GROMACS .gro file of C-alpha atoms in nm:
model
  313
    1UNK     CA    1  -2.151  -1.325  -1.450
    2UNK     CA    2  -2.103  -1.692  -1.388
    3UNK     CA    3  -1.739  -1.827  -1.408
    4UNK     CA    4  -1.602  -2.167  -1.400
    5UNK     CA    5  -1.401  -2.261  -1.096
    6UNK     CA    6  -1.121  -2.394  -1.301
    7UNK     CA    7  -0.895  -2.087  -1.265
    8UNK     CA    8  -0.544  -2.195  -1.196
    9UNK     CA    9  -0.436  -2.060  -0.859
   10UNK     CA   10  -0.109  -1.862  -0.854
   11UNK     CA   11  -0.079  -1.772  -0.492
   12UNK     CA   12   0.181  -1.904  -0.257
   13UNK     CA   13   0.151  -2.042   0.098
   14UNK     CA   14   0.140  -1.771   0.365
   15UNK     CA   15   0.419  -1.744   0.597
   16UNK     CA   16   0.467  -1.577   0.938
   17UNK     CA   17   0.188  -1.325   0.982
   18UNK     CA   18   0.292  -0.963   0.967
   19UNK     CA   19   0.147  -0.711   1.206
   20UNK     CA   20  -0.166  -0.525   1.089
   21UNK     CA   21  -0.141  -0.149   1.076
   22UNK     CA   22  -0.449   0.008   1.240
   23UNK     CA   23  -0.454   0.309   1.010
   24UNK     CA   24  -0.826   0.345   1.066
   25UNK     CA   25  -0.744   0.454   1.418
   26UNK     CA   26  -0.546   0.737   1.276
   27UNK     CA   27  -0.819   0.920   1.122
   28UNK     CA   28  -0.790   1.296   1.124
   29UNK     CA   29  -1.012   1.447   1.386
   30UNK     CA   30  -1.264   1.708   1.318
   31UNK     CA   31  -1.101   2.050   1.268
   32UNK     CA   32  -1.013   2.223   1.596
   33UNK     CA   33  -1.038   1.917   1.805
   34UNK     CA   34  -0.777   1.728   1.996
   35UNK     CA   35  -0.743   1.377   1.858
   36UNK     CA   36  -0.800   1.228   2.201
   37UNK     CA   37  -1.068   1.462   2.323
   38UNK     CA   38  -1.424   1.342   2.391
   39UNK     CA   39  -1.556   1.583   2.125
   40UNK     CA   40  -1.322   1.435   1.869
   41UNK     CA   41  -1.433   1.077   1.972
   42UNK     CA   42  -1.807   1.178   1.939
   43UNK     CA   43  -1.738   1.340   1.598
   44UNK     CA   44  -1.567   1.036   1.472
   45UNK     CA   45  -1.842   0.807   1.620
   46UNK     CA   46  -2.107   1.018   1.444
   47UNK     CA   47  -1.913   1.005   1.114
   48UNK     CA   48  -1.907   0.609   1.139
   49UNK     CA   49  -2.275   0.593   1.220
   50UNK     CA   50  -2.364   0.786   0.906
   51UNK     CA   51  -2.185   0.550   0.679
   52UNK     CA   52  -2.412   0.294   0.516
   53UNK     CA   53  -2.364  -0.064   0.635
   54UNK     CA   54  -2.145  -0.276   0.406
   55UNK     CA   55  -2.320  -0.466   0.131
   56UNK     CA   56  -2.025  -0.702   0.102
   57UNK     CA   57  -1.822  -0.840   0.404
   58UNK     CA   58  -1.565  -1.094   0.474
   59UNK     CA   59  -1.589  -1.229   0.827
   60UNK     CA   60  -1.265  -1.407   0.934
   61UNK     CA   61  -1.246  -1.579   0.598
   62UNK     CA   62  -0.990  -1.844   0.515
   63UNK     CA   63  -0.959  -1.967   0.159
   64UNK     CA   64  -0.737  -2.260   0.037
   65UNK     CA   65  -0.650  -2.471  -0.255
   66UNK     CA   66  -0.636  -2.821  -0.123
   67UNK     CA   67  -0.436  -2.814   0.188
   68UNK     CA   68  -0.255  -2.479   0.112
   69UNK     CA   69  -0.404  -2.190   0.296
   70UNK     CA   70  -0.387  -1.879   0.070
   71UNK     CA   71  -0.600  -1.641   0.259
   72UNK     CA   72  -0.588  -1.654   0.641
   73UNK     CA   73  -0.869  -1.532   0.864
   74UNK     CA   74  -0.930  -1.201   0.676
   75UNK     CA   75  -1.215  -0.957   0.790
   76UNK     CA   76  -1.293  -0.689   0.560
   77UNK     CA   77  -1.591  -0.456   0.547
   78UNK     CA   78  -1.615  -0.319   0.185
   79UNK     CA   79  -1.730   0.035   0.193
   80UNK     CA   80  -2.063   0.070   0.014
   81UNK     CA   81  -2.079   0.303  -0.281
   82UNK     CA   82  -1.691   0.344  -0.279
   83UNK     CA   83  -1.391   0.208  -0.463
   84UNK     CA   84  -1.179  -0.035  -0.272
   85UNK     CA   85  -0.839  -0.144  -0.421
   86UNK     CA   86  -0.643  -0.443  -0.297
   87UNK     CA   87  -0.263  -0.424  -0.353
   88UNK     CA   88   0.019  -0.659  -0.254
   89UNK     CA   89   0.301  -0.866  -0.382
   90UNK     CA   90   0.251  -1.160  -0.627
   91UNK     CA   91   0.107  -1.453  -0.451
   92UNK     CA   92  -0.022  -1.277  -0.139
   93UNK     CA   93  -0.375  -1.377  -0.194
   94UNK     CA   94  -0.534  -1.080  -0.356
   95UNK     CA   95  -0.712  -1.267  -0.642
   96UNK     CA   96  -0.806  -1.552  -0.413
   97UNK     CA   97  -0.967  -1.301  -0.177
   98UNK     CA   98  -1.158  -1.166  -0.475
   99UNK     CA   99  -1.274  -1.525  -0.579
  100UNK     CA  100  -1.384  -1.588  -0.227
  101UNK     CA  101  -1.584  -1.258  -0.220
  102UNK     CA  102  -1.751  -1.349  -0.556
  103UNK     CA  103  -1.837  -1.707  -0.453
  104UNK     CA  104  -1.603  -1.871  -0.694
  105UNK     CA  105  -1.412  -2.028  -0.396
  106UNK     CA  106  -1.593  -2.170  -0.087
  107UNK     CA  107  -1.427  -2.037   0.243
  108UNK     CA  108  -1.237  -2.299   0.443
  109UNK     CA  109  -1.331  -2.096   0.753
  110UNK     CA  110  -1.545  -1.783   0.822
  111UNK     CA  111  -1.812  -1.650   0.586
  112UNK     CA  112  -1.873  -1.384   0.304
  113UNK     CA  113  -2.195  -1.188   0.364
  114UNK     CA  114  -2.386  -1.024   0.071
  115UNK     CA  115  -2.642  -0.778   0.197
  116UNK     CA  116  -2.619  -0.949   0.540
  117UNK     CA  117  -2.677  -1.297   0.403
  118UNK     CA  118  -2.419  -1.572   0.384
  119UNK     CA  119  -2.334  -1.564   0.005
  120UNK     CA  120  -2.319  -1.942  -0.011
  121UNK     CA  121  -2.683  -1.965   0.097
  122UNK     CA  122  -2.816  -1.753  -0.196
  123UNK     CA  123  -2.938  -1.885  -0.538
  124UNK     CA  124  -2.662  -1.834  -0.807
  125UNK     CA  125  -2.893  -1.616  -1.021
  126UNK     CA  126  -2.961  -1.393  -0.731
  127UNK     CA  127  -2.606  -1.342  -0.655
  128UNK     CA  128  -2.542  -1.264  -1.022
  129UNK     CA  129  -2.801  -0.995  -1.007
  130UNK     CA  130  -2.630  -0.829  -0.725
  131UNK     CA  131  -2.276  -0.885  -0.783
  132UNK     CA  132  -2.070  -0.885  -1.109
  133UNK     CA  133  -1.713  -1.046  -1.133
  134UNK     CA  134  -1.436  -0.995  -1.375
  135UNK     CA  135  -1.179  -1.265  -1.315
  136UNK     CA  136  -0.822  -1.283  -1.435
  137UNK     CA  137  -0.788  -1.410  -1.799
  138UNK     CA  138  -1.135  -1.566  -1.847
  139UNK     CA  139  -1.162  -1.811  -2.124
  140UNK     CA  140  -1.297  -1.684  -2.454
  141UNK     CA  141  -1.568  -1.903  -2.622
  142UNK     CA  142  -1.487  -1.992  -2.958
  143UNK     CA  143  -1.649  -1.807  -3.250
  144UNK     CA  144  -1.850  -1.571  -3.029
  145UNK     CA  145  -1.877  -1.213  -3.132
  146UNK     CA  146  -1.820  -0.904  -2.922
  147UNK     CA  147  -2.188  -0.831  -2.915
  148UNK     CA  148  -2.286  -1.193  -2.834
  149UNK     CA  149  -2.056  -1.209  -2.537
  150UNK     CA  150  -2.162  -0.877  -2.388
  151UNK     CA  151  -2.514  -0.986  -2.428
  152UNK     CA  152  -2.447  -1.275  -2.196
  153UNK     CA  153  -2.418  -1.015  -1.911
  154UNK     CA  154  -2.789  -0.989  -1.933
  155UNK     CA  155  -2.871  -1.358  -1.865
  156UNK     CA  156  -2.904  -1.325  -1.487
  157UNK     CA  157  -3.202  -1.089  -1.548
  158UNK     CA  158  -3.389  -1.337  -1.749
  159UNK     CA  159  -3.598  -1.629  -1.637
  160UNK     CA  160  -3.924  -1.829  -1.724
  161UNK     CA  161  -4.138  -1.508  -1.733
  162UNK     CA  162  -3.871  -1.257  -1.844
  163UNK     CA  163  -3.746  -1.246  -2.206
  164UNK     CA  164  -3.524  -0.998  -2.378
  165UNK     CA  165  -3.656  -0.650  -2.376
  166UNK     CA  166  -3.571  -0.285  -2.416
  167UNK     CA  167  -3.374  -0.254  -2.093
  168UNK     CA  168  -3.146  -0.533  -2.216
  169UNK     CA  169  -3.083  -0.359  -2.542
  170UNK     CA  170  -3.006  -0.024  -2.349
  171UNK     CA  171  -2.778  -0.193  -2.104
  172UNK     CA  172  -2.575  -0.367  -2.389
  173UNK     CA  173  -2.559  -0.065  -2.592
  174UNK     CA  174  -2.430   0.155  -2.308
  175UNK     CA  175  -2.169  -0.105  -2.217
  176UNK     CA  176  -2.037  -0.118  -2.565
  177UNK     CA  177  -2.031   0.268  -2.585
  178UNK     CA  178  -1.852   0.304  -2.256
  179UNK     CA  179  -1.580   0.061  -2.339
  180UNK     CA  180  -1.535   0.193  -2.691
  181UNK     CA  181  -1.637  -0.128  -2.867
  182UNK     CA  182  -1.929  -0.029  -3.085
  183UNK     CA  183  -1.726  -0.057  -3.402
  184UNK     CA  184  -1.601  -0.401  -3.301
  185UNK     CA  185  -1.954  -0.544  -3.215
  186UNK     CA  186  -1.961  -0.798  -3.499
  187UNK     CA  187  -1.590  -0.906  -3.458
  188UNK     CA  188  -1.512  -1.253  -3.314
  189UNK     CA  189  -1.366  -1.207  -2.964
  190UNK     CA  190  -1.093  -1.470  -3.022
  191UNK     CA  191  -0.955  -1.259  -3.302
  192UNK     CA  192  -0.895  -0.947  -3.083
  193UNK     CA  193  -0.569  -0.833  -2.907
  194UNK     CA  194  -0.540  -0.901  -2.530
  195UNK     CA  195  -0.631  -0.544  -2.441
  196UNK     CA  196  -0.939  -0.547  -2.670
  197UNK     CA  197  -1.042  -0.864  -2.510
  198UNK     CA  198  -1.027  -0.719  -2.163
  199UNK     CA  199  -1.249  -0.439  -2.263
  200UNK     CA  200  -1.507  -0.692  -2.398
  201UNK     CA  201  -1.514  -0.876  -2.066
  202UNK     CA  202  -1.548  -0.555  -1.884
  203UNK     CA  203  -1.842  -0.453  -2.120
  204UNK     CA  204  -2.006  -0.782  -2.028
  205UNK     CA  205  -1.983  -0.715  -1.656
  206UNK     CA  206  -2.109  -0.357  -1.705
  207UNK     CA  207  -2.414  -0.489  -1.902
  208UNK     CA  208  -2.482  -0.724  -1.603
  209UNK     CA  209  -2.570  -0.391  -1.419
  210UNK     CA  210  -2.509  -0.502  -1.060
  211UNK     CA  211  -2.469  -0.278  -0.750
  212UNK     CA  212  -2.155  -0.463  -0.652
  213UNK     CA  213  -1.862  -0.519  -0.899
  214UNK     CA  214  -1.547  -0.721  -0.848
  215UNK     CA  215  -1.261  -0.665  -1.083
  216UNK     CA  216  -0.936  -0.864  -1.083
  217UNK     CA  217  -0.656  -0.660  -1.259
  218UNK     CA  218  -0.907  -0.496  -1.510
  219UNK     CA  219  -0.615  -0.285  -1.664
  220UNK     CA  220  -0.399  -0.582  -1.751
  221UNK     CA  221  -0.295  -0.590  -2.123
  222UNK     CA  222  -0.419  -0.236  -2.162
  223UNK     CA  223  -0.207   0.056  -2.279
  224UNK     CA  224  -0.190   0.362  -2.056
  225UNK     CA  225  -0.480   0.548  -2.246
  226UNK     CA  226  -0.716   0.256  -2.205
  227UNK     CA  227  -0.601   0.203  -1.841
  228UNK     CA  228  -0.723   0.556  -1.767
  229UNK     CA  229  -1.034   0.499  -1.961
  230UNK     CA  230  -1.122   0.190  -1.765
  231UNK     CA  231  -1.034   0.348  -1.433
  232UNK     CA  232  -1.225   0.665  -1.514
  233UNK     CA  233  -1.514   0.441  -1.609
  234UNK     CA  234  -1.505   0.262  -1.268
  235UNK     CA  235  -1.497   0.605  -1.107
  236UNK     CA  236  -1.808   0.720  -1.299
  237UNK     CA  237  -1.998   0.400  -1.186
  238UNK     CA  238  -1.932   0.511  -0.831
  239UNK     CA  239  -2.023   0.860  -0.887
  240UNK     CA  240  -2.328   0.816  -1.102
  241UNK     CA  241  -2.471   0.488  -0.989
  242UNK     CA  242  -2.331   0.446  -0.637
  243UNK     CA  243  -2.165   0.106  -0.741
  244UNK     CA  244  -1.962  -0.052  -0.481
  245UNK     CA  245  -1.633  -0.163  -0.641
  246UNK     CA  246  -1.349  -0.395  -0.533
  247UNK     CA  247  -1.050  -0.398  -0.760
  248UNK     CA  248  -0.723  -0.586  -0.762
  249UNK     CA  249  -0.440  -0.357  -0.910
  250UNK     CA  250  -0.068  -0.390  -0.917
  251UNK     CA  251   0.009  -0.016  -1.009
  252UNK     CA  252   0.036   0.145  -0.669
  253UNK     CA  253   0.016   0.491  -0.817
  254UNK     CA  254  -0.302   0.405  -1.005
  255UNK     CA  255  -0.445   0.233  -0.691
  256UNK     CA  256  -0.378   0.533  -0.468
  257UNK     CA  257  -0.522   0.757  -0.738
  258UNK     CA  258  -0.841   0.586  -0.779
  259UNK     CA  259  -0.918   0.409  -0.443
  260UNK     CA  260  -1.133   0.559  -0.166
  261UNK     CA  261  -1.030   0.262   0.043
  262UNK     CA  262  -0.690   0.089  -0.008
  263UNK     CA  263  -0.620  -0.250   0.131
  264UNK     CA  264  -0.251  -0.377   0.140
  265UNK     CA  265  -0.206  -0.760   0.174
  266UNK     CA  266   0.080  -0.984   0.238
  267UNK     CA  267   0.121  -1.353   0.310
  268UNK     CA  268  -0.263  -1.399   0.304
  269UNK     CA  269  -0.346  -1.130   0.545
  270UNK     CA  270  -0.444  -0.765   0.546
  271UNK     CA  271  -0.149  -0.562   0.673
  272UNK     CA  272  -0.307  -0.217   0.627
  273UNK     CA  273  -0.632  -0.056   0.515
  274UNK     CA  274  -0.785   0.288   0.504
  275UNK     CA  275  -0.750   0.604   0.288
  276UNK     CA  276  -0.456   0.576   0.045
  277UNK     CA  277  -0.262   0.857   0.214
  278UNK     CA  278  -0.269   0.664   0.538
  279UNK     CA  279  -0.173   0.339   0.378
  280UNK     CA  280   0.094   0.429   0.137
  281UNK     CA  281   0.375   0.497   0.366
  282UNK     CA  282   0.742   0.400   0.361
  283UNK     CA  283   0.673   0.178   0.672
  284UNK     CA  284   0.387  -0.007   0.506
  285UNK     CA  285   0.572  -0.032   0.163
  286UNK     CA  286   0.861  -0.202   0.347
  287UNK     CA  287   0.644  -0.434   0.546
  288UNK     CA  288   0.425  -0.537   0.252
  289UNK     CA  289   0.665  -0.540  -0.051
  290UNK     CA  290   0.999  -0.577   0.133
  291UNK     CA  291   1.124  -0.251  -0.046
  292UNK     CA  292   1.280   0.057   0.101
  293UNK     CA  293   1.092   0.358  -0.067
  294UNK     CA  294   1.024   0.720  -0.058
  295UNK     CA  295   0.653   0.849  -0.070
  296UNK     CA  296   0.584   1.182  -0.252
  297UNK     CA  297   0.257   1.368  -0.343
  298UNK     CA  298   0.137   1.361  -0.696
  299UNK     CA  299   0.108   1.734  -0.775
  300UNK     CA  300  -0.188   1.663  -1.008
  301UNK     CA  301  -0.407   1.436  -0.806
  302UNK     CA  302  -0.274   1.502  -0.458
  303UNK     CA  303  -0.240   1.118  -0.401
  304UNK     CA  304   0.076   0.934  -0.274
  305UNK     CA  305   0.335   0.799  -0.522
  306UNK     CA  306   0.597   0.550  -0.425
  307UNK     CA  307   0.955   0.594  -0.537
  308UNK     CA  308   1.126   0.264  -0.476
  309UNK     CA  309   1.502   0.268  -0.374
  310UNK     CA  310   1.611  -0.087  -0.304
  311UNK     CA  311   1.500  -0.403  -0.146
  312UNK     CA  312   1.472  -0.369   0.231
  313UNK     CA  313   1.760  -0.564   0.421
   0.00000   0.00000   0.00000
């Protein structure tokens, strides 16, 4: 998907850097092994070596709007074939980081690598074949139907010697079905509710059929039932197609429930990252959100749930 770079920035200027919690160093060792033993270290090293190399990587990336630095020297290896969710307070740089990862915003410093190549060096159509992006509140083209907008997701796959074909029809039909939009296919997008429009944009990105997917608040405007539908759909993309997903979410409970890898940001920097159970702790919540909270375990999903108490003093 190609998106105009006219999105209005909402992030605020970063302030004093917060310490980064090295939760990755707190991995649970192999059963029966002391956490500091040579056997445990070899076991963890073996596990890391078996993980596929990241398709998408931010290497000391700084992003800015004019003179205002919004993301400051962030390094992030996005786990391949997993769901990464970025959380943090308003204005911390989450959406700006996603724009940098999607080549909508050129880094002021550092680089974004896609399959080991600087994303800025790749042709636009090639990037769009590998990476799909759903930004916040994209502009709806006037008079375009749901079907027509979803079909635009197939444009990166066409060229001088490649016209519309059966694969395109199947991709569009699948996207409409999976987002529950078949009955709205002929309806103008600008006549739909905010939640319905959000599903149309998601369907377009699904029709693009890329191995990497960036979603900026994909559940905004959606009721709770459709939020679950969208997040379950994202999980099915991971499970069935091995899609690498990076999402920005505000709901910490949903983020912890659906993330394989959770990234907590504050003031333009990553404060903590790792499995949700290691990131969602009272200490990190206080550090990132400035809130005193308790953390309990969801009896249904087994994932952490934050119970906010008050603003941290």
